[in-house]
mmCIF file of C-alpha atoms and ligand atoms in Angstrom:
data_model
loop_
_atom_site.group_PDB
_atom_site.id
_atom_site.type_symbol
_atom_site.label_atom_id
_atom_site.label_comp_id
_atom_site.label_asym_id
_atom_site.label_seq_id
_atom_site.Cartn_x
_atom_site.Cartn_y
_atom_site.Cartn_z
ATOM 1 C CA UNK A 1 -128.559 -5.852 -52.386
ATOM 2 C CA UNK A 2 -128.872 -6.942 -56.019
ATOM 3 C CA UNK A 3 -131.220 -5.648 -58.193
ATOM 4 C CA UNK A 4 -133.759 -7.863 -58.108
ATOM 5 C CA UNK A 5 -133.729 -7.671 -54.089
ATOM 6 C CA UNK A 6 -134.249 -4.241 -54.361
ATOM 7 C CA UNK A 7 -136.942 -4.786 -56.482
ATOM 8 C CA UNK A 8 -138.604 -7.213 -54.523
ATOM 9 C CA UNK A 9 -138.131 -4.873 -51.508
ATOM 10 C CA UNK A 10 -139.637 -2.027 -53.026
ATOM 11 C CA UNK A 11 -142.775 -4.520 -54.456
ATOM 12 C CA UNK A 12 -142.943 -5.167 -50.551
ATOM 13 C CA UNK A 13 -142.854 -1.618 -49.092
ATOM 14 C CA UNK A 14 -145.419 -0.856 -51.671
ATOM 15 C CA UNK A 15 -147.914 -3.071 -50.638
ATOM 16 C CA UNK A 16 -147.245 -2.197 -47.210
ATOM 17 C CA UNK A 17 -147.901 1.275 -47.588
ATOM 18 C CA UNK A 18 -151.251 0.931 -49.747
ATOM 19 C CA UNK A 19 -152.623 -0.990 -47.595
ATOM 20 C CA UNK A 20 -151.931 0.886 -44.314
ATOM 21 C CA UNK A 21 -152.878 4.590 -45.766
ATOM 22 C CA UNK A 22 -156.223 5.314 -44.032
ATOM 23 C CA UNK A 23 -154.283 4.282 -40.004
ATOM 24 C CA UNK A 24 -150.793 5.486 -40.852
ATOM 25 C CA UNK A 25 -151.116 8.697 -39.240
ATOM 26 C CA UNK A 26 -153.452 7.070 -36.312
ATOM 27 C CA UNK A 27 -150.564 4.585 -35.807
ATOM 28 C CA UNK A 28 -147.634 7.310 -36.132
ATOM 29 C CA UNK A 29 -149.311 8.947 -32.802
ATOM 30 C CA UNK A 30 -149.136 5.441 -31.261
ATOM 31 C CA UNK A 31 -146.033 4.310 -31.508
ATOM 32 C CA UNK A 32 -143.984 6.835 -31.073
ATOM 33 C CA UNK A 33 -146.337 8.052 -28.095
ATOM 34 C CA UNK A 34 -146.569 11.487 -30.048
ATOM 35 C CA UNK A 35 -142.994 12.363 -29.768
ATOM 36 C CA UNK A 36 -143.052 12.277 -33.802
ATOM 37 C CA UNK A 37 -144.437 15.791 -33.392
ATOM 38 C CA UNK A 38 -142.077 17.572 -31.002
ATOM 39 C CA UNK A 39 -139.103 15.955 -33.317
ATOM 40 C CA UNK A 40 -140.975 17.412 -36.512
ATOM 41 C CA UNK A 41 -141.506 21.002 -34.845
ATOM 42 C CA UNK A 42 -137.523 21.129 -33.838
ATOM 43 C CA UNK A 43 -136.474 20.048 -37.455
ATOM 44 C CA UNK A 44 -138.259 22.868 -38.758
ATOM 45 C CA UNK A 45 -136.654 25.243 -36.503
ATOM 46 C CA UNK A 46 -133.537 24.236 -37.414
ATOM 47 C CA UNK A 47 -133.724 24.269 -41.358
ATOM 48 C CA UNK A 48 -134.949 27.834 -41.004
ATOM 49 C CA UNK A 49 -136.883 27.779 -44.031
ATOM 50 C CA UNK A 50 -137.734 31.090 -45.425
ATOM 51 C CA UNK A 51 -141.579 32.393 -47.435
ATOM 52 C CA UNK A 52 -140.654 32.091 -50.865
ATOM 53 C CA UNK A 53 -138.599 29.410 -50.878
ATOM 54 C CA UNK A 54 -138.809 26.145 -52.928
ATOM 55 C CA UNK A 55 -138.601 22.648 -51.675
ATOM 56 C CA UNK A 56 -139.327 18.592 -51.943
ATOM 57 C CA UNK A 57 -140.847 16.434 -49.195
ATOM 58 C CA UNK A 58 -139.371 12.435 -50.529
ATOM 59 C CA UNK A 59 -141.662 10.034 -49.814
ATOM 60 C CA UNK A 60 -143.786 12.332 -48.447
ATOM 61 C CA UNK A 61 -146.633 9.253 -47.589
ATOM 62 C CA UNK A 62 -149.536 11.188 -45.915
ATOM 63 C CA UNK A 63 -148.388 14.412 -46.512
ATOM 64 C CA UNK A 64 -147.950 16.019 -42.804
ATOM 65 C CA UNK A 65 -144.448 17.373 -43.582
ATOM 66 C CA UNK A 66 -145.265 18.867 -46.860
ATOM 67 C CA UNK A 67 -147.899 20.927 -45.409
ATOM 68 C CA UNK A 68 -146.047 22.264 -42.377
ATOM 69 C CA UNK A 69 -143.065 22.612 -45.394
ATOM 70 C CA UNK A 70 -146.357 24.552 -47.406
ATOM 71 C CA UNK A 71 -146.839 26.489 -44.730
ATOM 72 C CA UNK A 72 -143.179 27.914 -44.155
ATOM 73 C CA UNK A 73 -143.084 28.864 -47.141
ATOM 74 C CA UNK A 74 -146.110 30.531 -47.654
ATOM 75 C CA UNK A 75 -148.051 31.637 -51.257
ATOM 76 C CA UNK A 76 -144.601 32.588 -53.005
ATOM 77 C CA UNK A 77 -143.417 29.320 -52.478
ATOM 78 C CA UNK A 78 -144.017 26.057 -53.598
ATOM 79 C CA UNK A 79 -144.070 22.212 -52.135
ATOM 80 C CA UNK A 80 -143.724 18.616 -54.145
ATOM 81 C CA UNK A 81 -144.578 15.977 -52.074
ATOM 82 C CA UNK A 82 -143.642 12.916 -53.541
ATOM 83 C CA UNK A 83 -144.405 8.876 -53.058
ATOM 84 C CA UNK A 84 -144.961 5.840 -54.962
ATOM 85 C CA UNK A 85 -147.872 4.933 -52.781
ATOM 86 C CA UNK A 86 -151.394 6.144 -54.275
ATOM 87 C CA UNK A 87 -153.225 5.084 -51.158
ATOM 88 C CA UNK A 88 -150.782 7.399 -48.909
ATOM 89 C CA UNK A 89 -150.620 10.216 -51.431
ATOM 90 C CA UNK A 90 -154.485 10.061 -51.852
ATOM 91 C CA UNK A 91 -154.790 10.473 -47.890
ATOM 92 C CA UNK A 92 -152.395 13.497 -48.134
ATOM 93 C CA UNK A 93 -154.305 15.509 -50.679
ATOM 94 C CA UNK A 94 -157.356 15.050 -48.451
ATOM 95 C CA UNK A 95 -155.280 16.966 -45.751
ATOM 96 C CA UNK A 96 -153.224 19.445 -48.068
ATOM 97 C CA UNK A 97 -157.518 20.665 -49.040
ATOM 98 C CA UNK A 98 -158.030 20.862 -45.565
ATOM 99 C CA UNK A 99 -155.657 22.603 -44.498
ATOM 100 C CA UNK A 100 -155.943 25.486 -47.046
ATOM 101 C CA UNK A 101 -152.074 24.653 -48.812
ATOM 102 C CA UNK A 102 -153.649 22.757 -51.618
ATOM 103 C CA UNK A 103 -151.968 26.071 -54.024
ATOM 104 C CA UNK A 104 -148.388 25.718 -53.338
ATOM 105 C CA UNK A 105 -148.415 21.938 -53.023
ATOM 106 C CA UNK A 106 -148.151 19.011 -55.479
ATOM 107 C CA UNK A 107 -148.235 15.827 -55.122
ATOM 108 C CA UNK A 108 -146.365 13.557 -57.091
ATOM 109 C CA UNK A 109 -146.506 9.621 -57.469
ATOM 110 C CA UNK A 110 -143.028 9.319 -57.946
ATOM 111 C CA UNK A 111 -139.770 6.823 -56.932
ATOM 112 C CA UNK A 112 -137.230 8.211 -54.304
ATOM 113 C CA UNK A 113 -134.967 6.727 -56.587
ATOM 114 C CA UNK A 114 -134.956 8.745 -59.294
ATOM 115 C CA UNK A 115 -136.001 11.614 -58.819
ATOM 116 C CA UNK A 116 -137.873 13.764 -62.007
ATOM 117 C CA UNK A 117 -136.641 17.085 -61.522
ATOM 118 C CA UNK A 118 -133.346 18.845 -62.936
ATOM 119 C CA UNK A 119 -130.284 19.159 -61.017
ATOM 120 C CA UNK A 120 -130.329 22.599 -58.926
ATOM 121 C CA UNK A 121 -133.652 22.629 -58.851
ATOM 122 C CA UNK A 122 -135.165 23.029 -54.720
ATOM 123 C CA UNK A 123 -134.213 24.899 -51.590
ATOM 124 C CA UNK A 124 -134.614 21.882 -49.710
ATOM 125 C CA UNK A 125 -134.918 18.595 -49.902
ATOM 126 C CA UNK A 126 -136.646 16.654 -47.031
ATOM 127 C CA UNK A 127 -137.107 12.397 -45.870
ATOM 128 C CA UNK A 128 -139.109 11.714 -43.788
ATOM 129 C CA UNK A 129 -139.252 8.051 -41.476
ATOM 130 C CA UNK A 130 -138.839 7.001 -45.079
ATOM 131 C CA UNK A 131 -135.148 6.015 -45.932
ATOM 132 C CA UNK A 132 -135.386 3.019 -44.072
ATOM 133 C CA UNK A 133 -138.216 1.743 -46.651
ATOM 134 C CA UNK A 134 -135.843 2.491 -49.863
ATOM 135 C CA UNK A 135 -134.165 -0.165 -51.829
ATOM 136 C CA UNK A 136 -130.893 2.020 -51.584
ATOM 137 C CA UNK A 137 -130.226 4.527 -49.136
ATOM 138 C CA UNK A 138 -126.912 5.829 -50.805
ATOM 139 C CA UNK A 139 -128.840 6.169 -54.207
ATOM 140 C CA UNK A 140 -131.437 8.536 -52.215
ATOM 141 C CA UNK A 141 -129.796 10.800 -50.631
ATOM 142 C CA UNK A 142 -127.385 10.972 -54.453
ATOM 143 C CA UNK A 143 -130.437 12.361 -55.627
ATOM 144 C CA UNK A 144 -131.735 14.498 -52.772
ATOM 145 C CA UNK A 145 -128.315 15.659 -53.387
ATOM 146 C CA UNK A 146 -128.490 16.023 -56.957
ATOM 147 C CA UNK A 147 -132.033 18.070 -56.520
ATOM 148 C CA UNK A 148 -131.088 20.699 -54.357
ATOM 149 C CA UNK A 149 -129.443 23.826 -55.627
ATOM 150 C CA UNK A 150 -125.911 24.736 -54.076
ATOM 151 C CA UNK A 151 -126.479 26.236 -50.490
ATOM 152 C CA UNK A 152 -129.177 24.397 -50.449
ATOM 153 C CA UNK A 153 -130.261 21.225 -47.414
ATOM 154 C CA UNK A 154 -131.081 17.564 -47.667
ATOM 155 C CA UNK A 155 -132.915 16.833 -44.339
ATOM 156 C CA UNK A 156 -133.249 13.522 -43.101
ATOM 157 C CA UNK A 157 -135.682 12.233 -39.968
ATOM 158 C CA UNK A 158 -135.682 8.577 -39.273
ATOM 159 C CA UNK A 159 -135.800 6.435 -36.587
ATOM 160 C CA UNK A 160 -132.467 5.198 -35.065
ATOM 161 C CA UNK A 161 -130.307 2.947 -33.149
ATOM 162 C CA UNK A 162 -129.068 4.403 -29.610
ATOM 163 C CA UNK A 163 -125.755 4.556 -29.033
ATOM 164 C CA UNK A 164 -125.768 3.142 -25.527
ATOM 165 C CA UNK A 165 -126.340 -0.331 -25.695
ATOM 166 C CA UNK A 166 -128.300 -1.668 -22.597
ATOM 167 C CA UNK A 167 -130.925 1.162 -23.895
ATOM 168 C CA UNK A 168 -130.570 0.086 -27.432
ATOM 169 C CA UNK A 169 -131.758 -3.566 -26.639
ATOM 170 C CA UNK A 170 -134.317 -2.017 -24.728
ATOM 171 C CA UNK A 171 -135.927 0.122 -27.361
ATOM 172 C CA UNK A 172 -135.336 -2.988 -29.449
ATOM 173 C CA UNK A 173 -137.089 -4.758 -27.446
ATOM 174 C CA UNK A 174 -139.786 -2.865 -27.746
ATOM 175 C CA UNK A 175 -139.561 -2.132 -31.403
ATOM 176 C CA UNK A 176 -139.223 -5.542 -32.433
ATOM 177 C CA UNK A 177 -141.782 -7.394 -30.033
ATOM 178 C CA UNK A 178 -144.198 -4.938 -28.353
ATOM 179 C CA UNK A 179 -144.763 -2.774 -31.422
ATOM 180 C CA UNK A 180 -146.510 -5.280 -34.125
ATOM 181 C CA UNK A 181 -148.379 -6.658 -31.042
ATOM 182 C CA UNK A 182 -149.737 -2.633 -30.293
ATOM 183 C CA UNK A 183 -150.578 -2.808 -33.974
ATOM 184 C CA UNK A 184 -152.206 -6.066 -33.903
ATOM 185 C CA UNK A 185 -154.619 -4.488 -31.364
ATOM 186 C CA UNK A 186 -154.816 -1.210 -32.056
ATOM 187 C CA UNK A 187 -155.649 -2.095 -36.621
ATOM 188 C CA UNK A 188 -155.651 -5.261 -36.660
ATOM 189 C CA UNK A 189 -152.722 -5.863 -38.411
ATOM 190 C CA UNK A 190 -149.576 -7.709 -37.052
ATOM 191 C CA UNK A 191 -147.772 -8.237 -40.852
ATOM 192 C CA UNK A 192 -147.357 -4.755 -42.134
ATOM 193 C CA UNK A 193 -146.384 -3.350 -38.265
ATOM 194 C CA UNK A 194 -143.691 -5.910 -38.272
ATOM 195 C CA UNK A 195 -141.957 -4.079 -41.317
ATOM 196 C CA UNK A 196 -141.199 -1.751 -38.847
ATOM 197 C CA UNK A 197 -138.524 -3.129 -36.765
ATOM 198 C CA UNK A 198 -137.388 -5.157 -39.613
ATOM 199 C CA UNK A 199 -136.700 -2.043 -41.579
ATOM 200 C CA UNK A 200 -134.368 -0.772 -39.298
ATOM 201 C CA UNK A 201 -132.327 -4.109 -39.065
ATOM 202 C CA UNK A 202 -129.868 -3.190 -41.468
ATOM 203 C CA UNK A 203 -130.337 0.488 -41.850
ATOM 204 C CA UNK A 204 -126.911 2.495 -40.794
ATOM 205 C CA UNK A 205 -126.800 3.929 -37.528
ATOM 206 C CA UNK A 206 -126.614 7.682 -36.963
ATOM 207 C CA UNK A 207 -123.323 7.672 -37.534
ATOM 208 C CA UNK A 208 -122.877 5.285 -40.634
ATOM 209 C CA UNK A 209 -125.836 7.387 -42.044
ATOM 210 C CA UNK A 210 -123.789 10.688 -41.932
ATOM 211 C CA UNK A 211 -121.021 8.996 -43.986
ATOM 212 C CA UNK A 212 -123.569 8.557 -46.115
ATOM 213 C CA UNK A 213 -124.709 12.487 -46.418
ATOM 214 C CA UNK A 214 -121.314 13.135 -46.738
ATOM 215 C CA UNK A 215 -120.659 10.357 -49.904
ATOM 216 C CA UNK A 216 -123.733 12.140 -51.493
ATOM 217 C CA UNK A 217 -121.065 15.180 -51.153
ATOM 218 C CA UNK A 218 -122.991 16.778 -48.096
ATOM 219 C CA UNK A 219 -120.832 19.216 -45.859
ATOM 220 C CA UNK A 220 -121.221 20.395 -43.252
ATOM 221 C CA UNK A 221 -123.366 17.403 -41.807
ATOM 222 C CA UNK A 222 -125.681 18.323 -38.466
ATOM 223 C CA UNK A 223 -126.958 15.485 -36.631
ATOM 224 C CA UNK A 224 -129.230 15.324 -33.503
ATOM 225 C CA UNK A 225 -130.211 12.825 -31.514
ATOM 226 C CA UNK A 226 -134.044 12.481 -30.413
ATOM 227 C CA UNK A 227 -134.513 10.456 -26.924
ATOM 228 C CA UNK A 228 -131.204 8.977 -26.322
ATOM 229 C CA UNK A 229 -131.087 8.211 -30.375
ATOM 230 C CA UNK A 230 -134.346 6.432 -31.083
ATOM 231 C CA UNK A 231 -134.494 8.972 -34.283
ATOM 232 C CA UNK A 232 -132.012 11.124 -35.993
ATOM 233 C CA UNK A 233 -132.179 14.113 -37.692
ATOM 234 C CA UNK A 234 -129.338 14.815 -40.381
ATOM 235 C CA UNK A 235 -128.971 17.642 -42.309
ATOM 236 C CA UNK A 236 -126.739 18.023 -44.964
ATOM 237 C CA UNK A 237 -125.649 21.238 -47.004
ATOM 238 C CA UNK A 238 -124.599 21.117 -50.609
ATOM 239 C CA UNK A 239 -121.640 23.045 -51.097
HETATM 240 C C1 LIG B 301 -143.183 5.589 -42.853
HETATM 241 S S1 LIG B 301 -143.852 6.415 -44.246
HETATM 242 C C2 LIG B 301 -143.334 8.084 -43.970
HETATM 243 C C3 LIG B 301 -144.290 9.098 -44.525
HETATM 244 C C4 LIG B 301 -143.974 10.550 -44.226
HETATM 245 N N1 LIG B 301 -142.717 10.961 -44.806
HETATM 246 C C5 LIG B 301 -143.982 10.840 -42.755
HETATM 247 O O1 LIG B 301 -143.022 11.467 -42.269
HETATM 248 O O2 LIG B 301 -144.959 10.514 -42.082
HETATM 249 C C6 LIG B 301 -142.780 5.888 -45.544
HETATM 250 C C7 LIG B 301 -143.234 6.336 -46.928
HETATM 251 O O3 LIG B 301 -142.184 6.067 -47.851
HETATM 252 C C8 LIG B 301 -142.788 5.752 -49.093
HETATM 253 N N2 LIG B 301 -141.780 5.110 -49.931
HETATM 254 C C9 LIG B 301 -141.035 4.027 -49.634
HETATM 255 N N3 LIG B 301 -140.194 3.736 -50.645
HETATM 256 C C10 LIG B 301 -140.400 4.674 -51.599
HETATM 257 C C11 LIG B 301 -139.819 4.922 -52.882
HETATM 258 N N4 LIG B 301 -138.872 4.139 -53.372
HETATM 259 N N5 LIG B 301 -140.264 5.972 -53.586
HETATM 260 C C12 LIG B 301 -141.233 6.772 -53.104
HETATM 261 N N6 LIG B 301 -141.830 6.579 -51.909
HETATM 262 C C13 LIG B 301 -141.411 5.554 -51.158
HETATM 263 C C14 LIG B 301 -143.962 4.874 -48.692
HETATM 264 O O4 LIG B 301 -144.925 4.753 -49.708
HETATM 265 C C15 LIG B 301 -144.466 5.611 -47.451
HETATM 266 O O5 LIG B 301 -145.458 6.544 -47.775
#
């Protein structure tokens, strides 16, 4: 992708997102029949995260992962969660008052793409369904990379292509042609619910994308599969 394709593609995302904010987490629980949760809850487990710690949730959108990153790490810790959607960020502050974690959490309208923190800097670094909706995924997880402090983990969860084919065109099936139709009925909105399946289109698959961890200078690289490899979870440690 040139630059100005990336540019346009981020323009796109953006408008996307803003205008989706207030049934993104509504839709979340519909379309991935609430899996999204049980994936979340093992991540967590495995990234061990300990109170104190310090870490950044990348295009955080409505803030779910922050908190439940907020919450690991209790009051000595502390949380950015960061997007360049207002609408999505502005839903997630709602929730980060709610939920008591508004202390150790900030929210930051920021690009994925470059980062504004110092090298060194966080425990962890977290994505979240997100790295499908960057311009550049390489350029991402180079600053993920870049943000965490050695020892530290860049933690990826995204949806995926299976591995086994007659199940991949089946999930693609439904990705590409049931899913904006469930949208269409469930918001009112066919457009932005297409994004979905397109996003994926030429996004790596799990294995491409641990190349990828590993070009940021990643190793070792973990990945699990969720549901025959409908989503991935990668996590990379910085030597
Ligand atoms: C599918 S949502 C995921 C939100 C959240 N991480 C989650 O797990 O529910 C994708 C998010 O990525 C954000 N995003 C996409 N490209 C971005 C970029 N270049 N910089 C910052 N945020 C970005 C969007 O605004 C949106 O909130």
């Amino acid at each position: 992708m040139n630059q100005a394709q990336m540019k346009e593609k981020a323009e796109y995302v953006h408008s996307v997102f803003e205008s989706i904010a207030d049934e993104y987490d509504k839709m979340n629980n519909v379309i991935s029949f609430g899996s999204h949760v049980a994936w979340r809850n093992y991540t967590m487990k495995q990234m061990n995260i300990q109170p104190g710690q310090k870490a950044i949730d990348v295009a955080c959108g409505t803030a779910d992962w922050t908190i439940t990153l907020a919450q690991a790490v209790g009051k000595e810790g502390s949380v950015v969660g960061l997007d360049f959607s207002q609408n999505m960020l502005d839903v997630g502050a709602y929730k980060v008052a709610q939920k008591g974690v508004g202390n150790n959490v900030q929210l930051v309208n920021g690009d994925a793409m470059q980062l504004p923190y110092e090298d060194n800097t966080f425990d962890y670094a977290t994505i979240g369904f997100a790295l499908r909706n960057v311009p550049d995924v390489q350029t991402v997880l180079n600053e993920m990379a870049r943000v965490v402090k050695p020892g530290g983990k860049v933690v990826s969860l995204e949806v995926s292509k299976p591995p086994f084919i007659p199940y991949r065109k089946l999930f693609y099936f439904y990705f590409y042609n049931i899913l904006p139709l469930v949208a269409k009925w469930t918001v009112n909105k066919y457009e932005q619910y297409a994004w979905l399946p397109k996003s994926l289109t030429n996004f790596p698959d799990s294995r491409e994308l641990a190349k990828m961890f590993q070009q940021a200078g990643l190793d070792p690289v973990q990945v699990k599969l969720f549901m025959g490899g409908v989503a991935a979870l990668h996590i990379g440690t910085k030597p």
